[in-house]
Tab-separated table of C-alpha atoms and ligand atoms in Angstrom:
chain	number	residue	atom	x	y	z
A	3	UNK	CA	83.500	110.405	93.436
A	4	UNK	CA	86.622	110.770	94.943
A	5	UNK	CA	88.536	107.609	94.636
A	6	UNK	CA	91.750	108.158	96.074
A	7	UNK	CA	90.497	108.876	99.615
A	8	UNK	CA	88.665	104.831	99.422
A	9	UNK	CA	92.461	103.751	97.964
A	10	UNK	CA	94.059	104.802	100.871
A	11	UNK	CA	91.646	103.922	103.559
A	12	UNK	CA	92.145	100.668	101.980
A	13	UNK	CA	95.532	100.584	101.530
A	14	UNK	CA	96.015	101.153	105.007
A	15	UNK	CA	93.550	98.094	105.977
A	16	UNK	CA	95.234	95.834	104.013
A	17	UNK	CA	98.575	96.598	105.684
A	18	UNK	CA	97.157	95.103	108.772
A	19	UNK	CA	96.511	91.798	106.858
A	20	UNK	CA	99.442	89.575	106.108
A	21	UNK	CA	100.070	89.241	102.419
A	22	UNK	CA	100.635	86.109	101.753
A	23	UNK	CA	101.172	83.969	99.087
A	24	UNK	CA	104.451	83.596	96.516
A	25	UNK	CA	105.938	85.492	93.219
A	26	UNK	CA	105.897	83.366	90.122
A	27	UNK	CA	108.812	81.197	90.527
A	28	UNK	CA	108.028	78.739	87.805
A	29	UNK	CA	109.396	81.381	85.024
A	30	UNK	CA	112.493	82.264	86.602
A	31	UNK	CA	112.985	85.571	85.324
A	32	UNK	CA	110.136	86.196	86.953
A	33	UNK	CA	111.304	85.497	90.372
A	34	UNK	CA	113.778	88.360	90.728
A	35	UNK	CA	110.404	91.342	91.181
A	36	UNK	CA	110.422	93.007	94.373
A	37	UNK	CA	107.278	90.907	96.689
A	38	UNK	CA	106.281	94.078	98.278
A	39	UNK	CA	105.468	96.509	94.959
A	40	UNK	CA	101.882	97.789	95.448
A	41	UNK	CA	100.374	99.940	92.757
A	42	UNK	CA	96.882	100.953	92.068
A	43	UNK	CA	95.912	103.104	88.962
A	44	UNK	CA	92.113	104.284	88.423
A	45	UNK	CA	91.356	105.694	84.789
A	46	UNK	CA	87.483	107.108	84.493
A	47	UNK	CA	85.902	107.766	81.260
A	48	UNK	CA	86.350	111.512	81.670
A	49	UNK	CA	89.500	111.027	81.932
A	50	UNK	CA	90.329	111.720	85.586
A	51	UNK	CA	93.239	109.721	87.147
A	52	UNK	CA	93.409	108.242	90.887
A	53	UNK	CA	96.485	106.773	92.297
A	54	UNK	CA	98.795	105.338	95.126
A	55	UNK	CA	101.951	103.809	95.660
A	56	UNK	CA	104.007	102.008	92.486
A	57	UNK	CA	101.788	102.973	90.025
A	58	UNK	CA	104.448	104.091	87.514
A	59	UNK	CA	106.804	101.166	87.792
A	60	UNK	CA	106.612	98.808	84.991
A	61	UNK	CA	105.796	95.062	85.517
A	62	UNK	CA	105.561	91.719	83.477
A	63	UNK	CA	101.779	91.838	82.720
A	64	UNK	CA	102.072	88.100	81.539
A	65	UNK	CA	98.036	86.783	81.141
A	66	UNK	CA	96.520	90.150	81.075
A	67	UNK	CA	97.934	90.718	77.071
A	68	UNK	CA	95.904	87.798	76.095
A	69	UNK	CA	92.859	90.346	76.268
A	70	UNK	CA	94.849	92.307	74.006
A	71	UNK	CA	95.672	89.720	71.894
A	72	UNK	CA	92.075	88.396	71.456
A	73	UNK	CA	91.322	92.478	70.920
A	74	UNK	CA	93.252	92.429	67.775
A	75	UNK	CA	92.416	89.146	66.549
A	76	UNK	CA	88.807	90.080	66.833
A	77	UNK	CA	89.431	93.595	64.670
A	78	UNK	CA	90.662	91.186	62.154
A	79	UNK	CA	87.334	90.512	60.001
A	80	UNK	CA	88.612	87.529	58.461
A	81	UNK	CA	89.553	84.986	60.717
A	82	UNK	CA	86.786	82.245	62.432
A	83	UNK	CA	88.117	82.473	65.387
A	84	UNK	CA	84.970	81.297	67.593
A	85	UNK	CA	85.395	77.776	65.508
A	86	UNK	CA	88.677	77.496	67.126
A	87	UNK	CA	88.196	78.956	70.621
A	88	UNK	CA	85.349	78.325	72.715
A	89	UNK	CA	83.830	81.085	75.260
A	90	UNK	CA	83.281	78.690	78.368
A	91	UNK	CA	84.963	78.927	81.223
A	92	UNK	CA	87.663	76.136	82.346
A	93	UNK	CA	86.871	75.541	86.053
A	94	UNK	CA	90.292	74.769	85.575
A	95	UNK	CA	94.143	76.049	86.036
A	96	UNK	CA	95.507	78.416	83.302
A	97	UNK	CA	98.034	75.970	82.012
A	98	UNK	CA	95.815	73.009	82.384
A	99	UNK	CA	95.898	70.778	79.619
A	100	UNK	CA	93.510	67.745	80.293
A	101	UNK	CA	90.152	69.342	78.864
A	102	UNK	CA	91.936	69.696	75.431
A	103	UNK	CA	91.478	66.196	74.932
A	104	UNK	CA	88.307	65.870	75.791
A	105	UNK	CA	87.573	68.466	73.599
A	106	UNK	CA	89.732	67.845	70.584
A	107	UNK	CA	92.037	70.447	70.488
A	108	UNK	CA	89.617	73.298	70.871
A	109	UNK	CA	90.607	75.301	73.645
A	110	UNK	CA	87.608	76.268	76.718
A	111	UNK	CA	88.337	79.928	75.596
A	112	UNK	CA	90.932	82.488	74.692
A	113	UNK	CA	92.093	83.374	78.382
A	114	UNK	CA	93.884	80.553	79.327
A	115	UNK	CA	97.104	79.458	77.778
A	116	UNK	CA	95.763	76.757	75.366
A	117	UNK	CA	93.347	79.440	74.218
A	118	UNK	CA	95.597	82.264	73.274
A	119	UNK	CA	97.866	79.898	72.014
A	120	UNK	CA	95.114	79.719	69.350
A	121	UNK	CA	94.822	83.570	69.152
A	122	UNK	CA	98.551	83.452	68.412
A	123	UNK	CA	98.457	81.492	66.041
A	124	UNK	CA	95.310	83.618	64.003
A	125	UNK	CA	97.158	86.663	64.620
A	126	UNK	CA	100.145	84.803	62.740
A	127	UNK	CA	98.290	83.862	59.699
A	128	UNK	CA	96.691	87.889	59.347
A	129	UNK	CA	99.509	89.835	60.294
A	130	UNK	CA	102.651	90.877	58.395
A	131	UNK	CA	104.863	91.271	61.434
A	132	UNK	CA	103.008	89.952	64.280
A	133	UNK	CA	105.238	91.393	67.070
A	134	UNK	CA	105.458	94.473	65.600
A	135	UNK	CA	102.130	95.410	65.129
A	136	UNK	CA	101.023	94.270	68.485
A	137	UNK	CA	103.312	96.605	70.610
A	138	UNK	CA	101.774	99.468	67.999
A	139	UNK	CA	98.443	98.258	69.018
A	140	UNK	CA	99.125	98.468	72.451
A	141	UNK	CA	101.143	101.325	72.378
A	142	UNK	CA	98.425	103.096	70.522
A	143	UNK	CA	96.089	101.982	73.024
A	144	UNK	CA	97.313	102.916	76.391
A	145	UNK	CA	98.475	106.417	74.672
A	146	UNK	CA	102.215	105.788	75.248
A	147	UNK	CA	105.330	104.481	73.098
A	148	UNK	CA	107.494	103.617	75.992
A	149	UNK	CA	105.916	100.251	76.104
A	150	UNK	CA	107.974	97.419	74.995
A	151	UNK	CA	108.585	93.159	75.233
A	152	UNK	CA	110.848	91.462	77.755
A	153	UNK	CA	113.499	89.554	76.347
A	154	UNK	CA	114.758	88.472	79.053
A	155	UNK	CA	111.365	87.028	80.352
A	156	UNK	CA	110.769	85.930	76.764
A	157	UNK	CA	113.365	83.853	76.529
A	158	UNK	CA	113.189	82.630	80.389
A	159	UNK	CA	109.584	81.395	79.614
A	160	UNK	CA	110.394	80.211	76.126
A	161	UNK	CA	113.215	78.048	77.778
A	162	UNK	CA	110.825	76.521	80.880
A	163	UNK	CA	107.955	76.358	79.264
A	164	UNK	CA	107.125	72.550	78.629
A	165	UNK	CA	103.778	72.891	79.550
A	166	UNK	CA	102.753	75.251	76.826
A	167	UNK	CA	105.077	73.333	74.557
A	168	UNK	CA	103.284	69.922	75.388
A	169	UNK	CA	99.921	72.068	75.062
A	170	UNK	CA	100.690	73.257	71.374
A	171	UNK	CA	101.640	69.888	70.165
A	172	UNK	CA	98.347	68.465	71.104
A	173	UNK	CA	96.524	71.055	69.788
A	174	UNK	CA	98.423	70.761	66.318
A	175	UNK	CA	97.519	67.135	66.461
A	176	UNK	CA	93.735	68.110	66.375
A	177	UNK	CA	94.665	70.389	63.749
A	178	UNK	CA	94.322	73.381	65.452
A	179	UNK	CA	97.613	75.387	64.666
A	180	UNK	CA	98.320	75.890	60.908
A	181	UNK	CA	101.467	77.388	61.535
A	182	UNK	CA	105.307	76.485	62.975
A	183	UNK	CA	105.219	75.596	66.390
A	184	UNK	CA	108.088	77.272	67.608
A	185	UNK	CA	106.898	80.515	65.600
A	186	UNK	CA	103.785	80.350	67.703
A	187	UNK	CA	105.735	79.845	70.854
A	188	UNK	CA	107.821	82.705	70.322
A	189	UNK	CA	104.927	84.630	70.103
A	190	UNK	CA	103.071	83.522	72.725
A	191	UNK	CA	106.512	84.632	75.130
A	192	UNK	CA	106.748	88.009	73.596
A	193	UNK	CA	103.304	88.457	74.477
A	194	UNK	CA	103.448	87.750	77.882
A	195	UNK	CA	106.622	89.184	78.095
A	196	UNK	CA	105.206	93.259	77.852
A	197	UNK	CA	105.592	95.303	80.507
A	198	UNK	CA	103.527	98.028	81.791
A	199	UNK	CA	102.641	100.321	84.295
A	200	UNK	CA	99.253	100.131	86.294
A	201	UNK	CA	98.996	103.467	84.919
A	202	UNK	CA	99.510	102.605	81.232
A	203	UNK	CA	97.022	99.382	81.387
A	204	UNK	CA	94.303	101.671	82.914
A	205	UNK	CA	94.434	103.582	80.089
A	206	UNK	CA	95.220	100.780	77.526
A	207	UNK	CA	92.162	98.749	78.613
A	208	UNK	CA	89.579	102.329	78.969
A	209	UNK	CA	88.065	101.347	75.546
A	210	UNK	CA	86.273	98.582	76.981
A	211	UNK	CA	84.569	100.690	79.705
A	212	UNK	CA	83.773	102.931	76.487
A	213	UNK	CA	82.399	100.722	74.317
A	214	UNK	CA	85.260	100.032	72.091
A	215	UNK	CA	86.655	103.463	71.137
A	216	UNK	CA	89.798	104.684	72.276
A	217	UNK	CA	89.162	107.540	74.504
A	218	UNK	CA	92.536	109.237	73.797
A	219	UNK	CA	92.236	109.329	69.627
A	220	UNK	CA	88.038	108.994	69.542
A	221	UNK	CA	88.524	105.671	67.065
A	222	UNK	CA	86.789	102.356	67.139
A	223	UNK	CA	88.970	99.864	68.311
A	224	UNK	CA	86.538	96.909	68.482
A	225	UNK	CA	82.675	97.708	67.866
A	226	UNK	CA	79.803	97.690	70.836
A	227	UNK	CA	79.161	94.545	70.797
A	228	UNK	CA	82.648	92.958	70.414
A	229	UNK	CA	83.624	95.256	73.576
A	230	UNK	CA	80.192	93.620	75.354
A	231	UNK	CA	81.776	89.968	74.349
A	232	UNK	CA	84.960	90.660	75.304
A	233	UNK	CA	83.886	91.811	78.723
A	234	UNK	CA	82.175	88.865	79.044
A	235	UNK	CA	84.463	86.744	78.332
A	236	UNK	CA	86.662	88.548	81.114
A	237	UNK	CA	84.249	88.438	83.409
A	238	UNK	CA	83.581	84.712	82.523
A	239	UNK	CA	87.142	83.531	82.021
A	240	UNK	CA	89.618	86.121	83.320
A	241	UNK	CA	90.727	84.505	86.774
A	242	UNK	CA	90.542	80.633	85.523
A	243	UNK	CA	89.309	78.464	88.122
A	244	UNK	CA	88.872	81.732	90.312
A	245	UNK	CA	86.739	83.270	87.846
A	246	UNK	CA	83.153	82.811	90.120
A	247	UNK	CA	85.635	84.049	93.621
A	248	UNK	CA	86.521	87.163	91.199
A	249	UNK	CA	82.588	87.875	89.880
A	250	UNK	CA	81.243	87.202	93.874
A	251	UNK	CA	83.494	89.086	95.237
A	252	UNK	CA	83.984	91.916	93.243
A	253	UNK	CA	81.864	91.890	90.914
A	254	UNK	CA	83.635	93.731	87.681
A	255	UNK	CA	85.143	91.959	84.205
A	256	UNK	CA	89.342	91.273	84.672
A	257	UNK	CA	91.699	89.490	83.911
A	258	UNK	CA	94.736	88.664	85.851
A	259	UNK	CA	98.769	87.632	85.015
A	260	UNK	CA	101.069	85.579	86.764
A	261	UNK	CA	103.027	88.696	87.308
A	262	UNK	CA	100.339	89.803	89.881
A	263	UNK	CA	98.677	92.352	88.062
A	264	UNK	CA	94.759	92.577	87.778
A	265	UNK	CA	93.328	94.449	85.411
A	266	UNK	CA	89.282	95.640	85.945
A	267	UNK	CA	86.865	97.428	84.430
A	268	UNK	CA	83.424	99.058	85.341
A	269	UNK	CA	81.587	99.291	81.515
A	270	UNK	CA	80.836	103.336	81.251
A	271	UNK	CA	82.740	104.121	84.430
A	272	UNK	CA	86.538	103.040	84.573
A	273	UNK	CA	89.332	100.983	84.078
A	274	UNK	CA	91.427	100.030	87.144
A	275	UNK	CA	94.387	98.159	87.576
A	276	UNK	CA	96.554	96.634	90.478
A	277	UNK	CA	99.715	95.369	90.823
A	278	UNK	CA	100.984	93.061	93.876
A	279	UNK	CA	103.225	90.448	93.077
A	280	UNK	CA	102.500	87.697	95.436
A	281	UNK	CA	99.759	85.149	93.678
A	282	UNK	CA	97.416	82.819	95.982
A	283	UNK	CA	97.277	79.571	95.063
A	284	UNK	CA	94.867	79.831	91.607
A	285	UNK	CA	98.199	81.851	90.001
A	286	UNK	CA	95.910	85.234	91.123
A	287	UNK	CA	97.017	88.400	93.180
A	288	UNK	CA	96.461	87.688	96.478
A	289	UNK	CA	96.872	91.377	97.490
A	290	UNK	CA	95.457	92.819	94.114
A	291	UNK	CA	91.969	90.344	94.462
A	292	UNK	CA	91.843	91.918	98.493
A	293	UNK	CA	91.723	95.271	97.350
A	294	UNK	CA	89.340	95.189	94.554
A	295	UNK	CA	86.778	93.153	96.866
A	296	UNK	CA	87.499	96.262	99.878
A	297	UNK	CA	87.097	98.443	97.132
A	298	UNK	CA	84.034	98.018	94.973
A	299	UNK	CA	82.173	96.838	98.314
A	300	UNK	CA	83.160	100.513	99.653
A	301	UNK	CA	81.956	102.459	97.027
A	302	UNK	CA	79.198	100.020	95.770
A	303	UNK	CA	80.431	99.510	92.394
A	304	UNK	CA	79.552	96.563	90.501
A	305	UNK	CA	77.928	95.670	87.007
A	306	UNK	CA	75.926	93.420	88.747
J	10	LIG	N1	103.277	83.303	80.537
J	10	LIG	C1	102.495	82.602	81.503
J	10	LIG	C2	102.347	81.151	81.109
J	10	LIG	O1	102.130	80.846	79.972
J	10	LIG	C3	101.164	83.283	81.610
J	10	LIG	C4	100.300	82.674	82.693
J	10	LIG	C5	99.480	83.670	83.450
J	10	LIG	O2	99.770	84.857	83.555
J	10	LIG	N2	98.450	83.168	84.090
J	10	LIG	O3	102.436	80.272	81.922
């Protein structure tokens, strides 16, 4: 199938539709991206490539590394991480904190904040040098070294960030963070600090349209059935209180970042990802969900 010819016709549809919506303002480093970057990038499992427009230019992929994140953690044989993290979705904003009470300190799941605090922390207690070994992971994953953290957005987040602050105190009180809290934190920013290319997170994310191996070095990176779950989990999860507008609608796992990427994947197909930086009001892509809706309804592709 020829992709690109659908990403155009599309493309050129959704210039007729005002794209509304704002940039994340509420990191301020965030605030200074360009409203009007637009970049598909199409990976298939044979390796062919479809793109259009800013495809190449790098962006703060904020939420979307908590995939990656949960990835490694779940490589890690030792941890229990599904005692600390549920797999429900949240019905509820990504930086919400009022279920974790309810709930005693175990967050709905690792995709929103609360969760991947939790995933931080894991990765903390079973890795040497945590931020280290992540970028490798990721670099090794989307096949690229020029893939690095944002300090600037790092340290803009770490600085604003009360909510996630408040959010990792409560959970300590349950007893859900063994380690330092500003460790954690620190983490947590670098994390959502990476930037990428649409082009480098199509690739980075192919394994789970390939059932866990990398496609570019042929090795397991999580088995079958932990690249099933974590599908599932995007699917379930990825888009917080969006998550049912995201599986109606389009009808493929993803997960989305404040930085108004989307990342999607069809299991055995591709990976796709899309990058428009003004967010609707769930913290989503208003431009990036639009497209992925035209587009799997045009070329009737959905796991459903
Ligand atoms: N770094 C952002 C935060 O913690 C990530 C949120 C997102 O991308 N949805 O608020």
């Amino acid at each position: 199938m020829n992709y690109f010819e659908a990403f155009s016709e599309i493309a050129a549809e959704l210039e007729e539709i005002e794209d509304r919506g704002q940039v994340a303002a509420y990191i301020p480093e965030l605030s200074h991206v360009d409203p009007d970057k637009f970049g598909i990038h199409l990976t298939t499992v044979k390796n062919q490539q479809y793109f259009l427009g800013d495809s190449n230019t790098k962006f703060s992929i904020q939420s979307i590394s908590k995939v990656l994140a949960l990835t490694l953690a779940r490589g890690l044989e030792e941890n229990y991480l599904w005692d600390r993290v549920g797999v429900e979705p949240s019905g509820s904003p990504f930086n919400s904190l009022v279920q974790l009470e309810y709930e005693q300190g175990i967050p709905r799941n690792p995709l929103i904040n609360a969760g991947a605090l939790v995933v931080c922390d894991v990765l903390i207690g079973s890795l040497k040098n945590p931020q280290q070994e992540f970028i490798e992971f990721v670099r090794i994953l989307a096949g690229d070294p020029d893939i690095g953290y944002c300090p600037r957005v790092a340290k803009s987040e770490r600085l604003t960030g009360h909510k996630n602050a408040a959010m990792i105190n409560l959970i300590k009180s349950y007893g859900n963070i063994n380690h330092d809290i500003d460790l954690v934190l620190d983490f947590y920013c670098d994390l959502c600090s990476v930037e990428m290319s649409c082009k480098q997170l199509a690739q980075a994310f192919l394994f789970l349209a390939t059932n866990g191996t990398n496609p570019l070095t042929g090795k397991e990176v999580v088995s079958v059935s932990r690249s099933k779950r974590i599908n599932a989990i995007m699917q379930l999860c990825g888009f917080y209180d969006e998550a049912g507008e995201f599986a109606f609608k389009v009808g493929l796992p993803g997960k989305s970042g404040v930085g108004g990427g989307i990342i999607a994947i069809h299991p055995g197909k591709y990976s796709i990802a899309v990058w428009s930086p003004r967010l609707n009001a769930k913290g989503n892509s208003f431009k990036g969900m639009k497209f992925l809706e035209l587009f799997t309804t045009r070329i009737g592709s959905s796991i459903f």
